[in-house]
Short mmCIF file of C-alpha atoms in Angstrom, two decimals:
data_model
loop_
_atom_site.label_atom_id
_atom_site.label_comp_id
_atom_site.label_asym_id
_atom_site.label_seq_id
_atom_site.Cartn_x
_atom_site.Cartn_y
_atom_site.Cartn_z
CA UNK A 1 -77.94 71.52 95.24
CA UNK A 2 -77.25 72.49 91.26
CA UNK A 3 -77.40 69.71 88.87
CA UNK A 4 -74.07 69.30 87.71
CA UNK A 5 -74.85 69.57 83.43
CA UNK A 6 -72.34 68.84 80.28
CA UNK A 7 -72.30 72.89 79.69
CA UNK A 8 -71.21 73.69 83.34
CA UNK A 9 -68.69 70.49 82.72
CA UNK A 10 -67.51 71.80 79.78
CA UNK A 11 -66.98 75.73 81.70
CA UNK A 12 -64.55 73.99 83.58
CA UNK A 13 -62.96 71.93 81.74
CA UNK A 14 -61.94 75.50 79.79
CA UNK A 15 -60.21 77.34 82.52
CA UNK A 16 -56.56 77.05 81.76
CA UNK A 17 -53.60 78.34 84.27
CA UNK A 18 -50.51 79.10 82.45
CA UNK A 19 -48.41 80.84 86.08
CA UNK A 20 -49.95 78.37 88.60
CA UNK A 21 -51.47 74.73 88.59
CA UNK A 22 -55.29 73.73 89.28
CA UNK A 23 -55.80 71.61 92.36
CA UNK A 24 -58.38 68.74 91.59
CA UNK A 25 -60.08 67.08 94.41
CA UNK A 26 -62.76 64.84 94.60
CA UNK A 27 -63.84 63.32 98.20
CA UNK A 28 -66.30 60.77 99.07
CA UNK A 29 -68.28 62.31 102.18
CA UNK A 30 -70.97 59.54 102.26
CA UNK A 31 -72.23 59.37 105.26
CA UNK A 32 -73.00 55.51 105.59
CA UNK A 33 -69.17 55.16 105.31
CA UNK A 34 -68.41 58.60 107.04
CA UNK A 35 -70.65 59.03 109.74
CA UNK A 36 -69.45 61.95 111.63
CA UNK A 37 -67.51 64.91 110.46
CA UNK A 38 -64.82 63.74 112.41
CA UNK A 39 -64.70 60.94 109.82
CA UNK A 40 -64.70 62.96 107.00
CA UNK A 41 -61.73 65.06 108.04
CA UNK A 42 -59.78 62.19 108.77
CA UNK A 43 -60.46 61.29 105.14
CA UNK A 44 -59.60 64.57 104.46
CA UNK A 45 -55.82 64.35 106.10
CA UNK A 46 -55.12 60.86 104.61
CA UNK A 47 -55.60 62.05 101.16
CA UNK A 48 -53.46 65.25 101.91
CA UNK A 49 -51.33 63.50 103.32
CA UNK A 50 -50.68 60.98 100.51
CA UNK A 51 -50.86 64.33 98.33
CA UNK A 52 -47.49 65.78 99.50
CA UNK A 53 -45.64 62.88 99.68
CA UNK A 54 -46.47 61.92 96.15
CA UNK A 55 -45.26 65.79 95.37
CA UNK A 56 -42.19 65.64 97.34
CA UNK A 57 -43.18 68.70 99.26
CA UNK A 58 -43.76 70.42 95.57
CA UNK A 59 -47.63 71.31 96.33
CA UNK A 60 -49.43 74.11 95.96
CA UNK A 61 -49.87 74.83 99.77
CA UNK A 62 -52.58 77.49 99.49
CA UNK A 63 -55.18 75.82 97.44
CA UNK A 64 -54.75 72.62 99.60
CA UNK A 65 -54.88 74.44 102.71
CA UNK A 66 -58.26 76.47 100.96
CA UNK A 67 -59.43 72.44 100.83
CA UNK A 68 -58.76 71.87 103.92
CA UNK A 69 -60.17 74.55 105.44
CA UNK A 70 -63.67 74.56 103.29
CA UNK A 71 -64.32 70.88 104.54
CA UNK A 72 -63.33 71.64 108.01
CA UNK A 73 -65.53 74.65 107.90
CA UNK A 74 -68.77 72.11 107.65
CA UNK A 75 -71.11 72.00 104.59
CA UNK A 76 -74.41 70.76 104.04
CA UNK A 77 -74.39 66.66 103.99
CA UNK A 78 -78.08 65.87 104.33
CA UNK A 79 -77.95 65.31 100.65
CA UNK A 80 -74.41 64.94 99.57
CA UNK A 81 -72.46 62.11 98.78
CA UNK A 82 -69.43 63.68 96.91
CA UNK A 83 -67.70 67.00 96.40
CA UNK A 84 -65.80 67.98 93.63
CA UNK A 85 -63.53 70.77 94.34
CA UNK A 86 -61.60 73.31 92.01
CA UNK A 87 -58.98 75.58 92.88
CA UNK A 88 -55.80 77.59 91.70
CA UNK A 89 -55.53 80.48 94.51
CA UNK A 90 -53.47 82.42 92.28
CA UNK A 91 -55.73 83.08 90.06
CA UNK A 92 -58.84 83.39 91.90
CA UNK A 93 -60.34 80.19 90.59
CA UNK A 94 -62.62 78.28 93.09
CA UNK A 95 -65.22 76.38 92.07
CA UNK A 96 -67.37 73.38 94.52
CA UNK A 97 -69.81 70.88 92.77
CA UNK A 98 -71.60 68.88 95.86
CA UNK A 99 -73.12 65.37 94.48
CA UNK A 100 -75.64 63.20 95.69
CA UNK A 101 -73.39 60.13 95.12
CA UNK A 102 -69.85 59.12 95.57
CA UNK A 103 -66.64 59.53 94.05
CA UNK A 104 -63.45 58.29 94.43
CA UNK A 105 -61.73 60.17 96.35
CA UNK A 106 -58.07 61.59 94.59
CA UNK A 107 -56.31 64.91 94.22
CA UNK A 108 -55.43 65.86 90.91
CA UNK A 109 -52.67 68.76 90.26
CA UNK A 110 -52.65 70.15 86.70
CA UNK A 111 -52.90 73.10 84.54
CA UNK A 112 -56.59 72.65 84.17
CA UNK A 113 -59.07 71.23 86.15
CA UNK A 114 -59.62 67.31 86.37
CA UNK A 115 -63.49 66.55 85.29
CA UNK A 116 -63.08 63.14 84.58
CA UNK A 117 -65.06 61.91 87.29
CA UNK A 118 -67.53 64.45 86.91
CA UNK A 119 -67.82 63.24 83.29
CA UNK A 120 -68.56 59.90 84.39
CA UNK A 121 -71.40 61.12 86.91
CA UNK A 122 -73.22 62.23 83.98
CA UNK A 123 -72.70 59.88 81.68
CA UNK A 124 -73.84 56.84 84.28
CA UNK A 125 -76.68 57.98 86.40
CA UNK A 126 -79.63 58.45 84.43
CA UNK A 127 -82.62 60.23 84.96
CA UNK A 128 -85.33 59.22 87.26
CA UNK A 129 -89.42 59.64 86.41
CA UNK A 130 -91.83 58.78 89.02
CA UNK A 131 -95.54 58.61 88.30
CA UNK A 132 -97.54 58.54 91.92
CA UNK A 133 -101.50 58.28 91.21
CA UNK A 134 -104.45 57.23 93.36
CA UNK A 135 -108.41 57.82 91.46
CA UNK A 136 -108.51 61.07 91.41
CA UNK A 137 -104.50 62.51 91.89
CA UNK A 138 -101.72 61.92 89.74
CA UNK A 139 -98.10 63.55 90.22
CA UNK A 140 -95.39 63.23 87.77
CA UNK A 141 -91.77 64.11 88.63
CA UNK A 142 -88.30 64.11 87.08
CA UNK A 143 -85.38 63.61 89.00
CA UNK A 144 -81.49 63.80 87.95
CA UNK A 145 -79.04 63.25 90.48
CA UNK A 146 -81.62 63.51 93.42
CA UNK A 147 -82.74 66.73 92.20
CA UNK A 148 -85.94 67.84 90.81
CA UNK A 149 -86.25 69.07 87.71
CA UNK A 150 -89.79 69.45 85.97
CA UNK A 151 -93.11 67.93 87.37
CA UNK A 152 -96.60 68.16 86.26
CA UNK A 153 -99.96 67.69 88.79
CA UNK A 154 -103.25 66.66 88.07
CA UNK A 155 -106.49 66.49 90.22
CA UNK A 156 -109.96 64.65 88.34
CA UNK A 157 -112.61 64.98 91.07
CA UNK A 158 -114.92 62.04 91.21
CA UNK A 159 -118.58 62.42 91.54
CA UNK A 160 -119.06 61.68 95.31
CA UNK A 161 -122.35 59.86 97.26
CA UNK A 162 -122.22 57.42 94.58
CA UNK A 163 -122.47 55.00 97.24
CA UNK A 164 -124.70 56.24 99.86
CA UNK A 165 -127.71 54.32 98.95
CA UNK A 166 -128.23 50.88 99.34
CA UNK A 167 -126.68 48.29 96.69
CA UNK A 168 -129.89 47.45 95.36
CA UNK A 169 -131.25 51.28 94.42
CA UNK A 170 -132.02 51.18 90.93
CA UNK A 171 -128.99 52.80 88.97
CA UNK A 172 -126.18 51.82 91.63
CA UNK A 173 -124.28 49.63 88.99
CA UNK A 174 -124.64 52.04 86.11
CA UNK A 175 -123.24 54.71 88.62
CA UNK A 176 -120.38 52.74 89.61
CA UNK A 177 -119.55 51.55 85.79
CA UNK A 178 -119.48 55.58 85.28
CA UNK A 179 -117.09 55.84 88.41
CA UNK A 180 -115.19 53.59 86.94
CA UNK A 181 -115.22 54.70 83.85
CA UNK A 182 -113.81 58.19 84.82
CA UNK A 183 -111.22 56.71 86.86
CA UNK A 184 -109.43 54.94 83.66
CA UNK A 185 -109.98 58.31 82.00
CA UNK A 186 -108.13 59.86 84.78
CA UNK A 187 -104.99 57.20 84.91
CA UNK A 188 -105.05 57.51 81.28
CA UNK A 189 -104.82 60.63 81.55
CA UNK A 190 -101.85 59.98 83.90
CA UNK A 191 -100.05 57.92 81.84
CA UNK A 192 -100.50 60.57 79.13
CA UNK A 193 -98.99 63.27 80.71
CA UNK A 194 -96.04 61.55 81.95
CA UNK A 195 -95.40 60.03 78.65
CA UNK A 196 -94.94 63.99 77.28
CA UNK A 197 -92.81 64.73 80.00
CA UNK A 198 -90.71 61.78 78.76
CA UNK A 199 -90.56 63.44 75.52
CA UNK A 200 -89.83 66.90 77.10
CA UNK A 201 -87.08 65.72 79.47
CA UNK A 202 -86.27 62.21 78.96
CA UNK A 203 -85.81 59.91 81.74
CA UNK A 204 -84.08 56.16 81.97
CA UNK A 205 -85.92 54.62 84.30
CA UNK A 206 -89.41 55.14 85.83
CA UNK A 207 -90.90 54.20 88.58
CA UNK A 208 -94.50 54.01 90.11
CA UNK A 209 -96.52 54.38 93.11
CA UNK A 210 -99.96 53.45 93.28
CA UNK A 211 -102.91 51.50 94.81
CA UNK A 212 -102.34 47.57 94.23
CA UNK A 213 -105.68 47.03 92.71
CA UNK A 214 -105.10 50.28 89.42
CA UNK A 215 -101.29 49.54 89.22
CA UNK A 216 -101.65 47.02 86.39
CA UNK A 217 -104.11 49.55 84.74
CA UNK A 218 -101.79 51.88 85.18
CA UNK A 219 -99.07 50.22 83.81
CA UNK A 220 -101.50 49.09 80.90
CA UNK A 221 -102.04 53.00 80.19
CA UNK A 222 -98.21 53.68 79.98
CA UNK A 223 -96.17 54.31 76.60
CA UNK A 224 -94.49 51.25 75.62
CA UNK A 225 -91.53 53.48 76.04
CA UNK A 226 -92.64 54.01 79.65
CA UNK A 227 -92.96 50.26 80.17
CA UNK A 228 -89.91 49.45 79.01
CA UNK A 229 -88.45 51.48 81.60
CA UNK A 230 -90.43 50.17 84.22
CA UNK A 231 -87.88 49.35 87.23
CA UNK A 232 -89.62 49.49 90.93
CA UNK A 233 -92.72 50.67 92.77
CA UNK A 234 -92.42 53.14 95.28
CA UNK A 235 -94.44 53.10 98.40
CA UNK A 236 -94.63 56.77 99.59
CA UNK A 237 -98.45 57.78 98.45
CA UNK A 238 -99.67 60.06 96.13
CA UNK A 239 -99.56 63.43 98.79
CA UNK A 240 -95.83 62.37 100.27
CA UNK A 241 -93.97 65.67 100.37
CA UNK A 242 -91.31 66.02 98.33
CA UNK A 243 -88.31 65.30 100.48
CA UNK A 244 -90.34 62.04 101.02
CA UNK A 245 -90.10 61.46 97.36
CA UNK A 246 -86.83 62.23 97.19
CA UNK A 247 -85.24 59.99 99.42
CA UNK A 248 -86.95 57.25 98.33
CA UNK A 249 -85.76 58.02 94.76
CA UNK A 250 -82.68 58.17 96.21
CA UNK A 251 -82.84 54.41 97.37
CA UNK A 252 -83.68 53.83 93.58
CA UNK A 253 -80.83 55.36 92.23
CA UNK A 254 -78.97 53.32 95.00
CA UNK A 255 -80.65 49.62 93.59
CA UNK A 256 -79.85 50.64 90.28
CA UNK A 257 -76.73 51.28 90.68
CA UNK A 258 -76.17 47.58 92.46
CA UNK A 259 -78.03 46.30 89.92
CA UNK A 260 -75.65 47.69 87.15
CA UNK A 261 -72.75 46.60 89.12
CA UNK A 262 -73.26 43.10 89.43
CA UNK A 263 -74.59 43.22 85.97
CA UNK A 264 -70.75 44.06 85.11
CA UNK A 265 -69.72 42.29 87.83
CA UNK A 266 -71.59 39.28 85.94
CA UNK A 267 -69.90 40.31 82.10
CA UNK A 268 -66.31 39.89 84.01
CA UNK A 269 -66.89 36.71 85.52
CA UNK A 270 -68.06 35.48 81.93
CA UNK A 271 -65.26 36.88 80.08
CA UNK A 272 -62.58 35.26 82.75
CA UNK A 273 -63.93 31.98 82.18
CA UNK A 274 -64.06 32.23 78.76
CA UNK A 275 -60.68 33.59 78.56
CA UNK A 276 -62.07 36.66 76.36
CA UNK A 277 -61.02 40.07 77.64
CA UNK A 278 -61.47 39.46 81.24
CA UNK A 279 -58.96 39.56 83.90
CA UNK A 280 -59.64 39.16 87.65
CA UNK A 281 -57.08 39.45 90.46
CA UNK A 282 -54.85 41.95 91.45
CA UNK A 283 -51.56 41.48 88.90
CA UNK A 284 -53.27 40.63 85.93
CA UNK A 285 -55.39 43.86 85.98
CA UNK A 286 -52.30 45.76 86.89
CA UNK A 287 -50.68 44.29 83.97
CA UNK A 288 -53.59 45.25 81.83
CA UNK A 289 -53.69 48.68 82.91
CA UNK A 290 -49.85 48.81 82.05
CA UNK A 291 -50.70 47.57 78.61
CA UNK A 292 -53.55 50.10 78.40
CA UNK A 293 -56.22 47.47 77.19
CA UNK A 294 -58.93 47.79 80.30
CA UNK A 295 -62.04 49.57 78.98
CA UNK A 296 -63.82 49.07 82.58
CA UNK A 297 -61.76 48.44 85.98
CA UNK A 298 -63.98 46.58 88.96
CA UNK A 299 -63.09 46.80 92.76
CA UNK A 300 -64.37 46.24 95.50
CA UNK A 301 -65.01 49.25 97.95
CA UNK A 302 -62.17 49.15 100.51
CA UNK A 303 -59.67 46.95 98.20
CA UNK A 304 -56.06 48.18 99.12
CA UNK A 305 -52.72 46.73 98.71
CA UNK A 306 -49.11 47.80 98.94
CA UNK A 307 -47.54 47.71 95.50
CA UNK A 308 -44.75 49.68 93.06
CA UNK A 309 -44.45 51.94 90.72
CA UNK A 310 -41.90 52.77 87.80
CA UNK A 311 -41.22 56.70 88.07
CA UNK A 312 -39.73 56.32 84.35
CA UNK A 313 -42.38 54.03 82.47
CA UNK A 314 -45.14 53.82 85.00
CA UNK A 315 -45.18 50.15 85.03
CA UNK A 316 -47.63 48.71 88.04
CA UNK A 317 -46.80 45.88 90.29
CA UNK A 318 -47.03 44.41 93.74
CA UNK A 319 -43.34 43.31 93.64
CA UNK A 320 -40.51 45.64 93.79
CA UNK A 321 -37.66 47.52 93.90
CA UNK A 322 -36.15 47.00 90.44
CA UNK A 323 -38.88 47.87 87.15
CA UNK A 324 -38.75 44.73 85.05
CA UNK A 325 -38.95 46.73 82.14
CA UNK A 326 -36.44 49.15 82.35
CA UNK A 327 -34.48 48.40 85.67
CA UNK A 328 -34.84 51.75 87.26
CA UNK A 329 -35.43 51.66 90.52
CA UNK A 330 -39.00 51.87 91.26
CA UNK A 331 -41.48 53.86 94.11
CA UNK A 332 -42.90 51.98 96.84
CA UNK A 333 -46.73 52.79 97.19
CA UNK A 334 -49.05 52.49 100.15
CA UNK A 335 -51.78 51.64 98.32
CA UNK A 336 -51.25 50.04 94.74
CA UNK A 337 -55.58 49.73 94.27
CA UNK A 338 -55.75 53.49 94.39
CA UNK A 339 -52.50 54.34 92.26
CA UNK A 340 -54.90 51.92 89.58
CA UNK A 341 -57.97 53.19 89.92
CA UNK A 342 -55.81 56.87 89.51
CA UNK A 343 -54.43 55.25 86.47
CA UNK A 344 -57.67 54.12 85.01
CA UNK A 345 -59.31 57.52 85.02
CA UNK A 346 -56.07 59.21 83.53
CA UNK A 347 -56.52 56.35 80.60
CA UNK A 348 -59.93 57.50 80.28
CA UNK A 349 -61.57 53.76 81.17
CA UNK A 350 -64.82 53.67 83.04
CA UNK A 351 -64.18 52.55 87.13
CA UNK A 352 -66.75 50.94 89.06
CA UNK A 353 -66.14 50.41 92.73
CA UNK A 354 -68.14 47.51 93.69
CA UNK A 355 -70.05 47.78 97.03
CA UNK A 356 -70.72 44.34 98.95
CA UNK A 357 -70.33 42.21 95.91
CA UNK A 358 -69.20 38.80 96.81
CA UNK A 359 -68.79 37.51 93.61
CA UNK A 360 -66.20 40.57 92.60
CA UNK A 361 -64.47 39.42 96.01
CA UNK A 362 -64.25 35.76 94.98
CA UNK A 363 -62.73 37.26 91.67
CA UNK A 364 -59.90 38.55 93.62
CA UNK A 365 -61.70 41.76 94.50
CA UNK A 366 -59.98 43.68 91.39
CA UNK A 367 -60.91 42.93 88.01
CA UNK A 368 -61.00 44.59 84.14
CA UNK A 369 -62.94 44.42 81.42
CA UNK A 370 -60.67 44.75 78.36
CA UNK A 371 -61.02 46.64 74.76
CA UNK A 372 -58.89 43.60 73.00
#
C-alpha cells in the first residue's frame, strides 16, 4: 500500500476536466463493519443508488459503472479500511488510493477531483514510532498510516558465561556491575538512535516494547521530546516480524483515535453546557451547518434520519415540504445525517464519526463544535 502524501494530494487535486466531470468516491470497506465482500457490494449499490437519484438520472454512467466494477472485481482488504477512487472515463483519468482507515463513504461529481477527505487523513493521523529493545537488541520503526517508512536496527552483544561460576567466585559482582553497565550503554544507545530518527522523520506518538524490569530505564534514556510522546507499550517482543508489528500498531492508531474522539466528544459536552459554541442534537446542528458556523461536526457511526432539503438555498431540516426561508418547495431525503456530514466537508469543517461513544449518543448522537 502507498502512503497517501500532500504532493500526491496536491497531483490530484490539479487534474481539471473541462468536456466531462470527475467522479469522486470514497467507501468505507472496513471489515469489522463489512465482513464479507458481499457486504461491501451492498454498500457499494446503496451509495449508487442514492447517487442517481440525487442526479436525476444525469450521471456519468461509465465512470460509475468503472466503480462498480473495480470493487466487484475484489481488491486486497487485509490492510484496507478505505478507498478513495478517481475517475472521468473520458479522459482517461483513473486514479485508486487504498487506506488503512475509514472514510465516509460519499460520491462526489465535479470538474475536479474531491480530496477533501483525503486532506483530512493526513492532516489527523499522525505518525507512529515504536522503539522495541531487550539487553542486547533494539529496533526502531516509523509508521504512517500502517505503513513503514524508515527503521534503524541495532545488536550490542553481551559478554556471555558471566554467570557460570558460583555467586561467591571472586569478581562475580564486578562482572555483573560491567554487564550492567553495558546494558544502559546499549538502551542508551537505543534511545539515541530513535531520538535522530525523530529528527529525521518526525513522529506524534511513540510507543515502546520492552522487558518490565529496563522499561523505566528506557524511558529514563528517551528525549524529553520522546517522553512527551509517550502513549502505550506494545507487547509483541523485540524479534516479532513485521506484520506482527504492524497490526499491533494498527490497534494503536485505533486507541488513539478513540482517545481523540471522546477528547472532542468531551470539548462538546463542555461547550453545550456552558452555552459557548456547542450544539448537540439533531436540529440545532442542522441549523448550524445552515448558518455555516460548525468548525467540527460529531456523530455517531450509524446515526441516520429522514430529513429535507431546500434545492434553492440549501437550508437543512427534519421537517418539510415548504423551506421556511424561501417557501420553495423542498427535497425529501432518506438520510438527513449523511446530506450533513456531505455538507460539512463541502464547508471545509473537520467531521468526526464517533464509534461506540455513549456520551455523543446521550448528546443526541449529532453534535458541532462552532467557530462563533
Amino acid at each position: 500500500m502507498t502512503v497517501i502524501t500532500e504532493d500526491a494530494i496536491r497531483e490530484l487535486a490539479a487534474f481539471r476536466s473541462e468536456s466531462a466531470p470527475v467522479v469522486s468516491c470514497y467507501l468505507d470497506v472496513d471489515g469489522r463493519r463489512y465482513v464479507r465482500a458481499q457486504d461491501v457490494e451492498d454498500h457499494l449499490d446503496r451509495l449508487l443508488r442514492q447517487t442517481r437519484e440525487r442526479m436525476n438520472g444525469s450521471v456519468p454512467v461509465a465512470d460509475l459503472e468503472r466503480i462498480e466494477q473495480f470493487v466487484r472485481a475484489g481488491f486486497d482488504r487485509s490492510r484496507t479500511r478505505g478507498l478513495a477512487i478517481f475517475s472521468c472515463v473520458e479522459n482517461g483519468f483513473w486514479r485508486v488510493v487504498p487506506l488503512p482507515v475509514r472514510v465516509h463513504s460519499r460520491i462526489i461529481v465535479n470538474a475536479a477531483p474531491a480530496v477533501g477527505q483525503l486532506e483530512s487523513v493526513v492532516q489527523e493521523l499522525n505518525r507512529i514510532g515504536v522503539l522495541l529493545v531487550d539487553r542486547q537488541r533494539a529496533r526502531i520503526f516509523v509508521f504512517d498510516l500502517g505503513e513503514l517508512v524508515d527503521h534503524s536496527e541495532l545488536f550490542e552483544e553481551l559478554p556471555r558465561h558471566y554467570d557460570a561460576r558460583g555467586h561467591s567466585d571472586q569478581g562475580y559482582d564486578r562482572e555483573q556491575h560491567h554487564v550492567e553497565e553495558l546494558t544502559a550503554q546499549h538502551l542508551r544507545h537505543a534511545a539515541a538512535v530513535a531520538f535522530h530518527l525523530f529528527q529525521e522523520r518526525g513522529f506524534e506518538h511513540l510507543v515502546i516494547d520492552a522487558p518490565a524490569d529496563l522499561v523505566p530505564t528506557v524511558e529514563n534514556f528517551l528525549h524529553p521530546y520522546l517522553r512527551e510522546r509517550l502513549r502505550a507499550e506494545l507487547h509483541v517482543g523485540v524479534n516479532a516480524s513485521l506484520d506482527e508489528i504492524r497490526r499491533a500498531v494498527i490497534e494503536v492508531e485505533r486507541e488513539i483515535e478513540r482517545a481523540r474522539e471522546a477528547e472532542l466528544v468531551e470539548r462538546l459536552r463542555d461547550a453545550v453546557g456552558s452555552g459557548n459554541r456547542g450544539v448537540a442534537g439533531l436540529d440545532d446542528t442542522l441549523r448550524a451547518l445552515v448558518e455555516q458556523r460548525v468548525d467540527v461536526l460529531l456523530v455517531s457511526d450509524g446515526f441516520s434520519e429522514t430529513g429535507w432539503r431546500c434545492p434553492q438555498c440549501g437550508y437543512l431540516c427534519r421537517r418539510g415540504p415548504a423551506c421556511p426561508i424561501d417557501g420553495t418547495q423542498m427535497r425529501h431525503l432518506e438520510d438527513v445525517v449523511e446530506e450533513a456530514v456531505d455538507v460539512a466537508l463541502n464547508q471545509s469543517c473537520r467531521v468526526e464519526v464517533c464509534v461506540d461513544n455513549a456520551d455523543l449518543d446521550v448528546l443526541g448522537r449529532i453534535g458541532a463544535l462552532l467557530r462563533y
